One Martini backbone bead per residue (centre of mass of N, CA, C, O) as a GRO file, in nm:
protein
  251
    1THR     BB    1   1.692   4.120   1.655
    2HIS     BB    2   1.415   4.053   1.773
    3LEU     BB    3   1.253   4.154   1.526
    4ALA     BB    4   1.382   3.966   1.320
    5ALA     BB    5   1.299   3.701   1.459
    6SER     BB    6   0.993   3.755   1.453
    7ALA     BB    7   0.969   3.783   1.147
    8PHE     BB    8   1.071   3.500   1.080
    9ALA     BB    9   0.854   3.342   1.239
   10LEU     BB   10   0.613   3.460   1.084
   11ALA     BB   11   0.698   3.363   0.803
   12ALA     BB   12   0.705   3.062   0.872
   13THR     BB   13   0.409   3.037   0.956
   14THR     BB   14   0.287   3.134   0.690
   15ALA     BB   15   0.418   2.921   0.510
   16SER     BB   16   0.292   2.680   0.654
   17ALA     BB   17  -0.002   2.758   0.606
   18GLN     BB   18   0.022   2.749   0.300
   19ASN     BB   19   0.097   2.452   0.280
   20VAL     BB   20  -0.160   2.340   0.410
   21ALA     BB   21  -0.364   2.470   0.209
   22THR     BB   22  -0.275   2.281  -0.038
   23THR     BB   23  -0.445   2.023   0.080
   24LEU     BB   24  -0.686   2.176  -0.025
   25PRO     BB   25  -0.944   2.215  -0.211
   26SER     BB   26  -1.050   2.472  -0.423
   27THR     BB   27  -1.371   2.372  -0.405
   28LEU     BB   28  -1.473   2.389  -0.111
   29GLY     BB   29  -1.630   2.667  -0.108
   30GLN     BB   30  -1.852   2.581  -0.321
   31VAL     BB   31  -1.976   2.349  -0.122
   32ALA     BB   32  -1.829   2.427   0.186
   33PRO     BB   33  -1.785   2.713   0.350
   34ALA     BB   34  -1.778   2.622   0.645
   35LEU     BB   35  -1.548   2.418   0.613
   36GLU     BB   36  -1.343   2.622   0.513
   37ALA     BB   37  -1.342   2.787   0.775
   38TYR     BB   38  -1.256   2.562   0.965
   39SER     BB   39  -0.992   2.506   0.813
   40THR     BB   40  -0.862   2.791   0.827
   41ASP     BB   41  -0.912   2.870   1.136
   42GLY     BB   42  -0.870   2.594   1.283
   43LEU     BB   43  -0.675   2.389   1.150
   44ILE     BB   44  -0.461   2.601   1.048
   45GLY     BB   45  -0.469   2.847   1.257
   46GLU     BB   46  -0.440   2.643   1.519
   47VAL     BB   47  -0.341   2.350   1.502
   48TRP     BB   48  -0.086   2.377   1.309
   49SER     BB   49   0.022   2.621   1.511
   50GLY     BB   50   0.095   2.448   1.731
   51GLU     BB   51   0.365   2.402   1.985
   52GLN     BB   52   0.356   2.109   2.110
   53ILE     BB   53   0.419   2.036   1.813
   54SER     BB   54   0.564   1.992   1.532
   55MET     BB   55   0.533   2.018   1.200
   56ARG     BB   56   0.673   1.751   1.143
   57ASP     BB   57   0.487   1.576   1.325
   58ARG     BB   58   0.220   1.652   1.198
   59ALA     BB   59   0.289   1.544   0.916
   60ARG     BB   60   0.344   1.253   1.006
   61VAL     BB   61   0.062   1.180   1.139
   62THR     BB   62  -0.107   1.249   0.894
   63PHE     BB   63   0.012   1.046   0.702
   64ALA     BB   64  -0.061   0.798   0.875
   65ALA     BB   65  -0.368   0.843   0.869
   66LEU     BB   66  -0.416   0.846   0.560
   67MET     BB   67  -0.300   0.568   0.505
   68THR     BB   68  -0.487   0.409   0.693
   69ARG     BB   69  -0.753   0.538   0.532
   70HIS     BB   70  -0.698   0.539   0.219
   71GLU     BB   71  -0.620   0.860   0.129
   72THR     BB   72  -0.476   0.898  -0.171
   73GLU     BB   73  -0.589   1.171  -0.294
   74THR     BB   74  -0.417   1.344  -0.051
   75LEU     BB   75  -0.122   1.237  -0.015
   76GLY     BB   76   0.061   1.404  -0.201
   77ALA     BB   77   0.028   1.679  -0.053
   78HIS     BB   78   0.141   1.559   0.221
   79VAL     BB   79   0.417   1.489   0.118
   80GLU     BB   80   0.501   1.773   0.048
   81LEU     BB   81   0.464   1.884   0.333
   82ALA     BB   82   0.660   1.696   0.480
   83LEU     BB   83   0.915   1.771   0.323
   84ASP     BB   84   0.895   2.080   0.394
   85ALA     BB   85   0.901   2.006   0.720
   86GLY     BB   86   1.156   1.768   0.730
   87VAL     BB   87   1.076   1.515   0.611
   88THR     BB   88   1.208   1.248   0.478
   89ALA     BB   89   1.207   1.025   0.228
   90ALA     BB   90   1.307   0.792   0.405
   91GLU     BB   91   1.092   0.819   0.629
   92LEU     BB   92   0.845   0.773   0.449
   93SER     BB   93   0.927   0.500   0.344
   94GLU     BB   94   0.945   0.365   0.626
   95THR     BB   95   0.652   0.417   0.707
   96ILE     BB   96   0.516   0.230   0.498
   97THR     BB   97   0.662  -0.022   0.586
   98HIS     BB   98   0.565  -0.024   0.878
   99LEU     BB   99   0.243   0.014   0.820
  100ALA     BB  100   0.191  -0.251   0.677
  101PHE     BB  101   0.174  -0.412   0.957
  102TYR     BB  102  -0.071  -0.210   1.082
  103THR     BB  103  -0.270  -0.164   0.797
  104GLY     BB  104  -0.162  -0.300   0.544
  105TRP     BB  105  -0.057  -0.363   0.226
  106GLY     BB  106  -0.259  -0.195   0.061
  107ASN     BB  107  -0.197   0.079   0.190
  108ALA     BB  108   0.106   0.083   0.118
  109THR     BB  109   0.089   0.053  -0.194
  110ALA     BB  110  -0.093   0.298  -0.237
  111ALA     BB  111   0.101   0.505  -0.118
  112ALA     BB  112   0.330   0.458  -0.317
  113GLY     BB  113   0.169   0.550  -0.566
  114ALA     BB  114   0.119   0.847  -0.455
  115MET     BB  115   0.434   0.918  -0.413
  116ALA     BB  116   0.593   0.879  -0.680
  117PRO     BB  117   0.548   1.158  -0.827
  118VAL     BB  118   0.695   1.325  -0.611
  119TYR     BB  119   0.969   1.189  -0.625
  120GLU     BB  120   1.018   1.240  -0.925
  121ALA     BB  121   0.994   1.554  -0.918
  122ARG     BB  122   1.240   1.563  -0.687
  123GLY     BB  123   1.464   1.338  -0.748
  124ILE     BB  124   1.392   1.073  -0.602
  125THR     BB  125   1.576   0.787  -0.519
  126ALA     BB  126   1.695   0.487  -0.412
  127ASP     BB  127   1.950   0.627  -0.283
  128ASP     BB  128   1.750   0.790  -0.065
  129LEU     BB  129   1.678   0.516   0.058
  130PRO     BB  130   1.639   0.257   0.239
  131ALA     BB  131   1.774  -0.018   0.316
  132VAL     BB  132   1.703  -0.348   0.315
  133ASP     BB  133   1.992  -0.437   0.483
  134PRO     BB  134   2.059  -0.317   0.759
  135GLU     BB  135   2.195  -0.218   1.040
  136LEU     BB  136   2.088  -0.300   1.337
  137MET     BB  137   1.963  -0.215   1.622
  138ASP     BB  138   1.958  -0.219   1.931
  139TYR     BB  139   1.821  -0.415   2.211
  140ASP     BB  140   1.600  -0.537   2.458
  141GLU     BB  141   1.626  -0.858   2.539
  142GLU     BB  142   1.458  -0.890   2.797
  143ALA     BB  143   1.197  -0.752   2.701
  144GLU     BB  144   1.153  -0.933   2.451
  145ALA     BB  145   1.139  -1.203   2.601
  146SER     BB  146   0.891  -1.128   2.769
  147ARG     BB  147   0.698  -1.067   2.538
  148GLN     BB  148   0.725  -1.343   2.393
  149GLU     BB  149   0.630  -1.521   2.628
  150PHE     BB  150   0.346  -1.407   2.642
  151VAL     BB  151   0.257  -1.462   2.351
  152GLN     BB  152   0.312  -1.765   2.349
  153SER     BB  153   0.130  -1.847   2.598
  154THR     BB  154  -0.137  -1.711   2.476
  155TYR     BB  155  -0.108  -1.781   2.128
  156GLY     BB  156   0.035  -2.047   2.030
  157ASP     BB  157  -0.247  -2.228   2.011
  158VAL     BB  158  -0.367  -2.040   1.775
  159SER     BB  159  -0.092  -1.884   1.628
  160GLN     BB  160   0.227  -1.946   1.549
  161GLY     BB  161   0.271  -1.758   1.309
  162VAL     BB  162   0.218  -1.492   1.454
  163VAL     BB  163   0.429  -1.523   1.673
  164ASP     BB  164   0.678  -1.548   1.486
  165THR     BB  165   0.646  -1.287   1.309
  166THR     BB  166   0.640  -1.087   1.541
  167GLU     BB  167   0.928  -1.143   1.625
  168GLN     BB  168   1.105  -1.161   1.356
  169MET     BB  169   0.980  -0.912   1.184
  170LEU     BB  170   0.917  -0.692   1.393
  171PHE     BB  171   1.107  -0.689   1.668
  172LEU     BB  172   1.388  -0.808   1.522
  173ASP     BB  173   1.356  -0.593   1.272
  174LEU     BB  174   1.172  -0.348   1.205
  175TRP     BB  175   1.224  -0.193   1.490
  176ARG     BB  176   1.557  -0.189   1.411
  177ARG     BB  177   1.544   0.010   1.203
  178PRO     BB  178   1.723   0.323   1.129
  179ALA     BB  179   1.520   0.518   0.950
  180LEU     BB  180   1.382   0.537   1.235
  181GLU     BB  181   1.317   0.668   1.510
  182PRO     BB  182   1.174   0.534   1.780
  183ARG     BB  183   0.977   0.766   1.832
  184ASP     BB  184   0.865   0.785   1.537
  185ARG     BB  185   0.766   0.495   1.514
  186SER     BB  186   0.569   0.513   1.749
  187MET     BB  187   0.400   0.753   1.653
  188VAL     BB  188   0.283   0.620   1.389
  189THR     BB  189   0.151   0.386   1.532
  190VAL     BB  190  -0.047   0.543   1.708
  191ALA     BB  191  -0.184   0.696   1.480
  192ALA     BB  192  -0.290   0.439   1.336
  193LEU     BB  193  -0.463   0.331   1.570
  194ILE     BB  194  -0.650   0.572   1.582
  195ALA     BB  195  -0.741   0.580   1.277
  196SER     BB  196  -0.849   0.263   1.305
  197GLY     BB  197  -0.990   0.208   1.585
  198GLN     BB  198  -0.743   0.073   1.806
  199PRO     BB  199  -0.717   0.126   2.135
  200GLU     BB  200  -0.639  -0.162   2.252
  201GLN     BB  201  -0.330  -0.118   2.125
  202MET     BB  202  -0.208   0.144   2.277
  203THR     BB  203  -0.069   0.090   2.546
  204PHE     BB  204   0.200  -0.023   2.449
  205HIS     BB  205   0.272   0.207   2.231
  206LEU     BB  206   0.256   0.457   2.414
  207ASN     BB  207   0.466   0.366   2.614
  208ARG     BB  208   0.689   0.336   2.404
  209ALA     BB  209   0.689   0.628   2.307
  210MET     BB  210   0.766   0.746   2.588
  211ASP     BB  211   1.025   0.583   2.620
  212ASN     BB  212   1.130   0.724   2.333
  213GLY     BB  213   1.034   1.058   2.407
  214MET     BB  214   0.748   1.112   2.439
  215THR     BB  215   0.534   1.337   2.554
  216GLN     BB  216   0.243   1.419   2.697
  217GLU     BB  217   0.196   1.675   2.533
  218GLU     BB  218   0.237   1.545   2.255
  219ALA     BB  219   0.017   1.330   2.279
  220GLY     BB  220  -0.218   1.528   2.321
  221ALA     BB  221  -0.174   1.685   2.052
  222MET     BB  222  -0.214   1.444   1.865
  223LEU     BB  223  -0.507   1.393   1.935
  224SER     BB  224  -0.612   1.670   1.846
  225HIS     BB  225  -0.517   1.650   1.554
  226LEU     BB  226  -0.664   1.369   1.477
  227ALA     BB  227  -0.959   1.459   1.492
  228PHE     BB  228  -0.953   1.581   1.194
  229TYR     BB  229  -0.852   1.293   1.044
  230ALA     BB  230  -1.034   1.062   1.215
  231GLY     BB  231  -1.216   1.173   1.427
  232TRP     BB  232  -1.377   1.205   1.722
  233PRO     BB  233  -1.456   0.911   1.798
  234LYS     BB  234  -1.168   0.789   1.787
  235VAL     BB  235  -1.044   0.978   1.998
  236PHE     BB  236  -1.245   0.915   2.231
  237SER     BB  237  -1.153   0.613   2.237
  238ALA     BB  238  -0.845   0.695   2.314
  239LEU     BB  239  -0.851   0.865   2.579
  240PRO     BB  240  -0.869   0.646   2.807
  241VAL     BB  241  -0.596   0.521   2.741
  242ALA     BB  242  -0.420   0.770   2.780
  243LYS     BB  243  -0.503   0.828   3.070
  244GLU     BB  244  -0.397   0.561   3.190
  245VAL     BB  245  -0.106   0.594   3.104
  246PHE     BB  246  -0.047   0.860   3.249
  247GLU     BB  247  -0.124   0.768   3.536
  248ASN     BB  248   0.074   0.527   3.558
  249ARG     BB  249   0.332   0.697   3.510
  250GLY     BB  250   0.282   0.899   3.748
  251SER     BB  251   0.286   0.654   3.972
   0.00000   0.00000   0.00000
């Protein structure tokens, strides 16, 4: 039984590695054989195989990073990978809706265009996707009132429109939509902030992600994973913020 379980785990790992390999262009070795080796041995062989976070979460944060960076030419292959890794079509749909607010409408609409052929090929229809007006999840009214009071007092005389839409559209509506679990919604937000090089926005959202169930080990592994997709400089800019959040939560 133990040998059978080990064989199944090995087969699953191999299949996953093969799935990740399909996201790389077949011409990579013709142009940059060293990069192909780093991709095969390091990115696929070590990073994607890491057990600190699941393949499903790795696919989710990679999708968020690619969408944020407007890398639509590779997004279709990563949508395939995410679906095969267990991310649902509804979750990916909700992710682009959510990240439209954090990375811009252009990135979201471009991502939708790149995803459409995959959804069509797999027979995914509007019936499989999140409702426009679902029953919203409960929320911490006291915490939201405190957040809104701070934003209002700090920025109300700068842009009341931003203050109002942040409360009404983001925190009282978008964040309460049930198509993404709170942990997963926070995770893709943090991934997008890292990928866009906005670590100054991370403190609130990383704390919220951990309040919603992300562990410190998972957060650290996400940073390591995103170094390959957002670049080392962006991740090193995010590391001091993560360090401070971890230390403050530990104390």
